Short mmCIF file of C-alpha atoms in Angstrom, two decimals:
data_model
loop_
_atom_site.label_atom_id
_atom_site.label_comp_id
_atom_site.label_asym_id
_atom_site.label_seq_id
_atom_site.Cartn_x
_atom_site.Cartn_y
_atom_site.Cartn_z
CA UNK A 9 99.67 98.45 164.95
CA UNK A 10 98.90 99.73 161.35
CA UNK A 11 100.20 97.28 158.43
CA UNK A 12 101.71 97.54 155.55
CA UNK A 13 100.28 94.80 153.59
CA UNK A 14 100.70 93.17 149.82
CA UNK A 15 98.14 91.32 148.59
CA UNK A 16 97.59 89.25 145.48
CA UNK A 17 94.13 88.46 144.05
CA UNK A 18 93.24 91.95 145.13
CA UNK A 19 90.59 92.09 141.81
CA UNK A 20 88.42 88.95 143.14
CA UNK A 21 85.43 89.04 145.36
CA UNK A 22 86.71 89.14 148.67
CA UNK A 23 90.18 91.02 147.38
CA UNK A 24 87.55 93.98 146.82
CA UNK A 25 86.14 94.41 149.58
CA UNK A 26 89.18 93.56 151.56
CA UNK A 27 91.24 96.59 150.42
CA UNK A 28 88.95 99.19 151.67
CA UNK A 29 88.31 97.10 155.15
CA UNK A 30 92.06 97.13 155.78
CA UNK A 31 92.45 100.83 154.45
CA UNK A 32 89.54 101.66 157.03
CA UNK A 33 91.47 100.33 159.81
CA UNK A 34 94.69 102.37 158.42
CA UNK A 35 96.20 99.61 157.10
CA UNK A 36 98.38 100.50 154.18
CA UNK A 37 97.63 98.21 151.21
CA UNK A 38 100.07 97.24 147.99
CA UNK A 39 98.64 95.02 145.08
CA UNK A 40 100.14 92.32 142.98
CA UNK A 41 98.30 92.21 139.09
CA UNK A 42 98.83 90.56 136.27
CA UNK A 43 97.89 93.59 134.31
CA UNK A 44 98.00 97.37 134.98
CA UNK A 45 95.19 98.54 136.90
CA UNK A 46 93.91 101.79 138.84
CA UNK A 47 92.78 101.02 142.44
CA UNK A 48 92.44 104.55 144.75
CA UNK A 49 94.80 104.57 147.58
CA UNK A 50 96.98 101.29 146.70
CA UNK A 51 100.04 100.76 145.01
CA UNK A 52 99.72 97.81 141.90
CA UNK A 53 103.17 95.97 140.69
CA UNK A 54 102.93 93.36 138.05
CA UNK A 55 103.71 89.66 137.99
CA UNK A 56 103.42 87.10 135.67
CA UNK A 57 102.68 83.49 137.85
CA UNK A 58 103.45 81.26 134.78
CA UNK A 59 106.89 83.25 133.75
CA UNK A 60 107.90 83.15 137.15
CA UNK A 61 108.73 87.11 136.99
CA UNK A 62 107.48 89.64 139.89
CA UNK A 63 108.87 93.31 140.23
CA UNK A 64 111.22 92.76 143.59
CA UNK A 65 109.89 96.17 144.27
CA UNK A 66 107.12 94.92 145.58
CA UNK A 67 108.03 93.99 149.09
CA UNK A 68 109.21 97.39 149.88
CA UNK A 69 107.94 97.99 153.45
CA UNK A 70 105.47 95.03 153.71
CA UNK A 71 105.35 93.25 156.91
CA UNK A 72 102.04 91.25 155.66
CA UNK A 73 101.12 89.39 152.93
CA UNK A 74 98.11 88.03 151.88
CA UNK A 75 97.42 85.63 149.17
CA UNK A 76 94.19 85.24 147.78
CA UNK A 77 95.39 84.57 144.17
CA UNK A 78 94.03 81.76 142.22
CA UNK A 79 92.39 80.66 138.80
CA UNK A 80 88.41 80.27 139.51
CA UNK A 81 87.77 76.57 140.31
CA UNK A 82 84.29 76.81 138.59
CA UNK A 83 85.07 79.01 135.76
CA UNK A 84 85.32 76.01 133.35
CA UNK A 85 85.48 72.25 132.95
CA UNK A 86 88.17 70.42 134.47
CA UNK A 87 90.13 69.60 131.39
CA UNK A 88 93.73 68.09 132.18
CA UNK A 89 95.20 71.60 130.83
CA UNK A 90 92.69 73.00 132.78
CA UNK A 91 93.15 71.33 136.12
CA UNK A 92 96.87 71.66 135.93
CA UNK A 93 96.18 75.58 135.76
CA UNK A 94 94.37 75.93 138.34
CA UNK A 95 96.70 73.99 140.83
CA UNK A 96 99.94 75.77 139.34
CA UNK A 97 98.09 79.10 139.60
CA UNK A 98 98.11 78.83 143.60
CA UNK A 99 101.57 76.67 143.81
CA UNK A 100 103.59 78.88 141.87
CA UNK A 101 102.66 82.07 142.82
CA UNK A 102 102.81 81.45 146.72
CA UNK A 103 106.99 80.02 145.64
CA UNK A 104 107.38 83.07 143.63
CA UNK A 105 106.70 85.14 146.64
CA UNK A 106 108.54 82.73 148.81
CA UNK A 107 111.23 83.04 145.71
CA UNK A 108 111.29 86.83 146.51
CA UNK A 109 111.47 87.33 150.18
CA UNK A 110 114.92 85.02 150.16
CA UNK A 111 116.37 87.28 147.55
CA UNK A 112 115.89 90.19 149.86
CA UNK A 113 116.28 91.48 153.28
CA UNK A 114 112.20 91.63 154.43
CA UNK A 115 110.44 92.56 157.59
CA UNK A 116 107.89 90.07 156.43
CA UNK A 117 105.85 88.18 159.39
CA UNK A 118 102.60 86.99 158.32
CA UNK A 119 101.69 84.97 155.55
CA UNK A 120 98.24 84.79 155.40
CA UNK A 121 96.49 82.71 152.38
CA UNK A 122 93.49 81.74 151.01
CA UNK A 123 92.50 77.66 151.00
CA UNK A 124 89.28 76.32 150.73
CA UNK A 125 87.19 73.46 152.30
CA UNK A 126 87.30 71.46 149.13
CA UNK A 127 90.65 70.35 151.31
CA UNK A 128 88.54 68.03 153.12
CA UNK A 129 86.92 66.23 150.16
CA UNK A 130 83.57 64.16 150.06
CA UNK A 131 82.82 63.32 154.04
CA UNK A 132 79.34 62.55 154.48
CA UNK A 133 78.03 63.65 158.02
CA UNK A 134 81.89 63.05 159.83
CA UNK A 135 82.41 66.75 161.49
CA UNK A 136 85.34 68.47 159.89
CA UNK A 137 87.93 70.27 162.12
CA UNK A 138 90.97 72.03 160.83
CA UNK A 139 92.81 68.85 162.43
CA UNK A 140 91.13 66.45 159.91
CA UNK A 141 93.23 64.95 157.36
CA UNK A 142 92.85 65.89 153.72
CA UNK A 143 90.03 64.16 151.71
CA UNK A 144 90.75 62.22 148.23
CA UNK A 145 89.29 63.46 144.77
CA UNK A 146 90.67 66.85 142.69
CA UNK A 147 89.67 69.35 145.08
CA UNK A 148 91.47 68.04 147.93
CA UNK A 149 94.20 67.88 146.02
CA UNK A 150 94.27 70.89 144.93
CA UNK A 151 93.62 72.41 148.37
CA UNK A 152 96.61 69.88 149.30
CA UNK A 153 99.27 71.03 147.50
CA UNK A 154 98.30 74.92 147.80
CA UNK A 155 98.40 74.85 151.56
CA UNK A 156 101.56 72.56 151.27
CA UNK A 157 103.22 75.35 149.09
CA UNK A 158 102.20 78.17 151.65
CA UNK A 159 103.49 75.99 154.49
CA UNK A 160 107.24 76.73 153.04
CA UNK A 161 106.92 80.02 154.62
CA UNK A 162 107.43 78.59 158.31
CA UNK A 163 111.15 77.49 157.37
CA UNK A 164 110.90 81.42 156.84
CA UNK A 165 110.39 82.39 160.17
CA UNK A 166 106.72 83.71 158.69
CA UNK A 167 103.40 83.36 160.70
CA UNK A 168 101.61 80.71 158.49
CA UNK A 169 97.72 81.29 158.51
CA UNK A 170 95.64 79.34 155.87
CA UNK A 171 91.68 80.51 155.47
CA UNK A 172 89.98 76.99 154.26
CA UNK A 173 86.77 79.50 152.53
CA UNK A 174 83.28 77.17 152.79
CA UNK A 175 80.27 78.67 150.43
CA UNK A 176 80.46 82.53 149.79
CA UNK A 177 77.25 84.17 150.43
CA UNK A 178 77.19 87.64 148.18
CA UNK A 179 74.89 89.88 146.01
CA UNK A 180 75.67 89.01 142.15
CA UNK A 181 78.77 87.55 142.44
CA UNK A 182 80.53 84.27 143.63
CA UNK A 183 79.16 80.93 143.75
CA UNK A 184 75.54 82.23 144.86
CA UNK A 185 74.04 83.31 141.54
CA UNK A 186 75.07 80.09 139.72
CA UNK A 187 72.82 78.39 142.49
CA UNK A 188 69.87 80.94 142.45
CA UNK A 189 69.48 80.98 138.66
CA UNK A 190 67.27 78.07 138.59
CA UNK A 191 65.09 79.26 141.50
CA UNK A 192 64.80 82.41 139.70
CA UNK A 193 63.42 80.51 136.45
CA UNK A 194 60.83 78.19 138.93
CA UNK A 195 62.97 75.04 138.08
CA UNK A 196 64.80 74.91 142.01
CA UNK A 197 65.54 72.03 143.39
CA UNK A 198 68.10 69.99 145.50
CA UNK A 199 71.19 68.79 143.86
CA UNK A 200 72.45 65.10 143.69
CA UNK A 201 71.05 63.30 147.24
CA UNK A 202 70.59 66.85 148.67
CA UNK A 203 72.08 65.69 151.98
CA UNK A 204 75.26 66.99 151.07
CA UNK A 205 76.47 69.75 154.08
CA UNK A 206 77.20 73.37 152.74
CA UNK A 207 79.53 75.08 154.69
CA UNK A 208 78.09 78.59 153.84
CA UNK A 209 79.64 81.99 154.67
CA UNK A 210 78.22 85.68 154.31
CA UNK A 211 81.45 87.56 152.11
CA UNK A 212 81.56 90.59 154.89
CA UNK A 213 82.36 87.64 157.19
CA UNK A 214 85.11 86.31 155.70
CA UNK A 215 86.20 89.94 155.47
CA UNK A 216 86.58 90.35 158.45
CA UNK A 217 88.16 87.20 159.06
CA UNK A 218 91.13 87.93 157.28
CA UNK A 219 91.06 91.29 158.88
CA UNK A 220 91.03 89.47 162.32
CA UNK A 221 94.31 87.21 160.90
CA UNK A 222 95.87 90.18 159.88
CA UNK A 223 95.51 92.16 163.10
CA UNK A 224 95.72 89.15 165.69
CA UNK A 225 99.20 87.43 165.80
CA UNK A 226 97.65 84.57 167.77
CA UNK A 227 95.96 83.34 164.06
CA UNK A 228 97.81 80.39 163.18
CA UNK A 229 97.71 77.55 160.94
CA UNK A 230 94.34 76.72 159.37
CA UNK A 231 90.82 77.67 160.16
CA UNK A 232 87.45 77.30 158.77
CA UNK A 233 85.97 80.09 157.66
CA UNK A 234 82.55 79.40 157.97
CA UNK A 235 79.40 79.76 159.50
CA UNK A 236 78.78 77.71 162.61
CA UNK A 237 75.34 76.04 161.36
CA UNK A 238 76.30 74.64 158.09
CA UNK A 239 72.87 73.23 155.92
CA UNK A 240 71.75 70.71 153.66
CA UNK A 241 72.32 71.78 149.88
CA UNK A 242 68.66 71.28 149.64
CA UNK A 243 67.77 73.13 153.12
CA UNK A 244 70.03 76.32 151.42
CA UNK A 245 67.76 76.13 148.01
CA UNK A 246 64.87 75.83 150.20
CA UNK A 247 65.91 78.94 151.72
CA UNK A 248 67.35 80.83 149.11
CA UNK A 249 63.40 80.11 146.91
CA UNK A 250 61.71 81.41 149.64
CA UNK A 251 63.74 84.69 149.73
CA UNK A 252 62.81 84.58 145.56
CA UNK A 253 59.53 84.02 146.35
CA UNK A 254 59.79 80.81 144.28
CA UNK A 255 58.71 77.31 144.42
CA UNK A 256 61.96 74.00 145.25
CA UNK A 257 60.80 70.86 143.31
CA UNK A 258 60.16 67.70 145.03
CA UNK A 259 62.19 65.86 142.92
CA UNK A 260 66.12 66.66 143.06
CA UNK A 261 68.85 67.01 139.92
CA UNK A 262 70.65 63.58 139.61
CA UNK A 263 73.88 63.15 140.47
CA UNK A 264 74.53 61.21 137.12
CA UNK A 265 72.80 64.38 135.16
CA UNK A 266 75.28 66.73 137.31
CA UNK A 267 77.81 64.88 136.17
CA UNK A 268 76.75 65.02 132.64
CA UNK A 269 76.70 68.77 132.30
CA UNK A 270 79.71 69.52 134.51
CA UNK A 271 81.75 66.46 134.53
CA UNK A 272 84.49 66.57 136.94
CA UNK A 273 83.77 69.96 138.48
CA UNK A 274 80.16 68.29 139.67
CA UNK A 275 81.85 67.64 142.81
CA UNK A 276 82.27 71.42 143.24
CA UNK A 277 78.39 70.79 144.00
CA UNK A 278 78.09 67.53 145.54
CA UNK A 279 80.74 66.95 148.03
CA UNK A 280 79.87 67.43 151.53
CA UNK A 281 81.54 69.26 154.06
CA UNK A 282 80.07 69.20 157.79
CA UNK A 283 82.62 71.85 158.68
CA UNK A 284 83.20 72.81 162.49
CA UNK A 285 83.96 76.87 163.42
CA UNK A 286 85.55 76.15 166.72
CA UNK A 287 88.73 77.15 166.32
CA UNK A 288 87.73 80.48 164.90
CA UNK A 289 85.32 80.87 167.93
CA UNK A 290 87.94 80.12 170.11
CA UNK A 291 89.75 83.57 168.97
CA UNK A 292 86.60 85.35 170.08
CA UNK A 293 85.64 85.80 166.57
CA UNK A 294 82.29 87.14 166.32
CA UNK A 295 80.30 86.22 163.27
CA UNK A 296 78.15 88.83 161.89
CA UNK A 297 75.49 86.37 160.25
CA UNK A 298 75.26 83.67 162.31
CA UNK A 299 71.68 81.96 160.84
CA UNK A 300 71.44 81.36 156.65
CA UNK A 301 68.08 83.24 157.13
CA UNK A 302 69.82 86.53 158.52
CA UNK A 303 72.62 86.06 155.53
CA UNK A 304 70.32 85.79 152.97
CA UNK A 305 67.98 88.52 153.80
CA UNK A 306 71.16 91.13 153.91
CA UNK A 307 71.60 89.51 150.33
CA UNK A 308 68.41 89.81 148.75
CA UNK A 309 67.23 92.78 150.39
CA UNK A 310 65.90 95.44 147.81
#
């Protein structure tokens, strides 16, 4: 059955691509923005997050939501101001929504968001399933009070579904560059102990993951979107140089240097996250990049 869908964050990475997958599959797609913009074949009403305002016309025949919204964790250092930001730019807007669809009469179901495994905090080697408490440190919370503010939806009647994103995989955009600039410039190497697990993901994946919670009414609840065979942060430079045709150095970037340059947001980089993909194999997902090696060759082909 076709959708009619509104979804927030529609400019970011995987908001992109997302549009024209669901417009593909003749669902019909609405965007929230914070300013006026021209997107072919969608709808855009403004919000404001931080003024609490929305235009109510928004919800007018939308049975799905899906809320990717969110200031970029790595974007800048983790100032107080700055941390407070980014948690009140994924707690408010999911209760604005929440705000809305009480004020009027909606044939909303599904609320599907965006979360990230930064829920699960610094682990070690422990093997992280969706039923594994949340970890301690900013991320986590973070991650903690987002999904805890897109839980309020279930006294709703809505079909909760929270997408806990690992490591985006993507040509010139996302996380990926930040890591491959160094390679680039023959000064690669592992990061902190280099153990840490990286729960990596190819973008057209977690496409169609949120295509598969859209379209499946079975999704429920949270799931890691990620690969089934995370790697070592130094196994993924390792295999990201030899794509770049560039050398990793034996020695790896302190932790206390990370932490120098980045401060807080070092953990961004050094937490580890030995994420399992069960549950989203249990749907009958079917990944399309299954092995780093295939992901990365999609990536860097010419």
């Amino acid at each position: 059955m076709n959708k009619h869908i509104l979804m927030t964050g529609a400019t970011g990475m995987i908001g992109r691509k997302l549009i024209g997958a669901l417009q593909e599959k003749g669902h019909t797609v609405a965007v929230l923005s914070r300013k006026p913009v021209a997107i072919e074949n969608v709808k855009v009403f403004l919000w404001n997050v931080y003024e609490q305002e929305i235009d109510p016309a928004c919800l007018e025949g939308v049975n799905t939501i899906i809320h990717l919204a969110g200031e970029n964790v790595a974007g800048k250092k983790w100032s107080p101001a700055r941390k407070k930001k980014l948690i009140d730019s994924r707690v408010l807007s999911a209760k604005l929504l929440y705000q809305l669809i009480k004020e009027q009469q909606t044939d909303i179901q599904a609320f599907i968001s965006a979360s990230a495994v930064g829920y699960y905090g610094d682990r070690g080697d422990q093997i992280l399933t969706e039923e594994s408490s949340a970890g301690t440190g900013f991320l986590a919370e973070c991650c903690r009070q987002w999904e805890a503010a897109v839980d309020e939806g279930a006294a709703l009647g809505l079909r909760i579904v929270k997408c806990r994103i690992g490591f985006v995989l993507a040509r010139n955009e996302g996380a990926l560059p930040a890591l491959d600039k160094p390679i680039r410039f023959f000064v690669g190497a592992g990061l902190g102990s280099g153990k840490q697990w990286v729960p990596w993901i190819h973008v057209d994946d977690v496409v169609e993951a949120f295509l598969s919670a859209v379209e499946n009414d079975q999704w429920t609840g949270p799931y890691n979107i990620c690969a089934p065979f995370p790697v070592s942060n130094l196994n993924l430079s390792k295999a990201i140089a030899k794509k770049l045709h560039r050398p990793v150095w034996p020695i790896n970037v302190p932790e206390g240097v990370l932490k120098l340059i980045l401060g807080e947001m070092s953990s961004v980089a050094l937490i580890s996250n030995n994420t399992s993909a069960q549950k989203i194999l249990d749907t009958g997902f079917k990944f399309k990049f299954l092995q780093l090696e295939n992901a990365l060759t999609d990536i860097y082909q010419v």
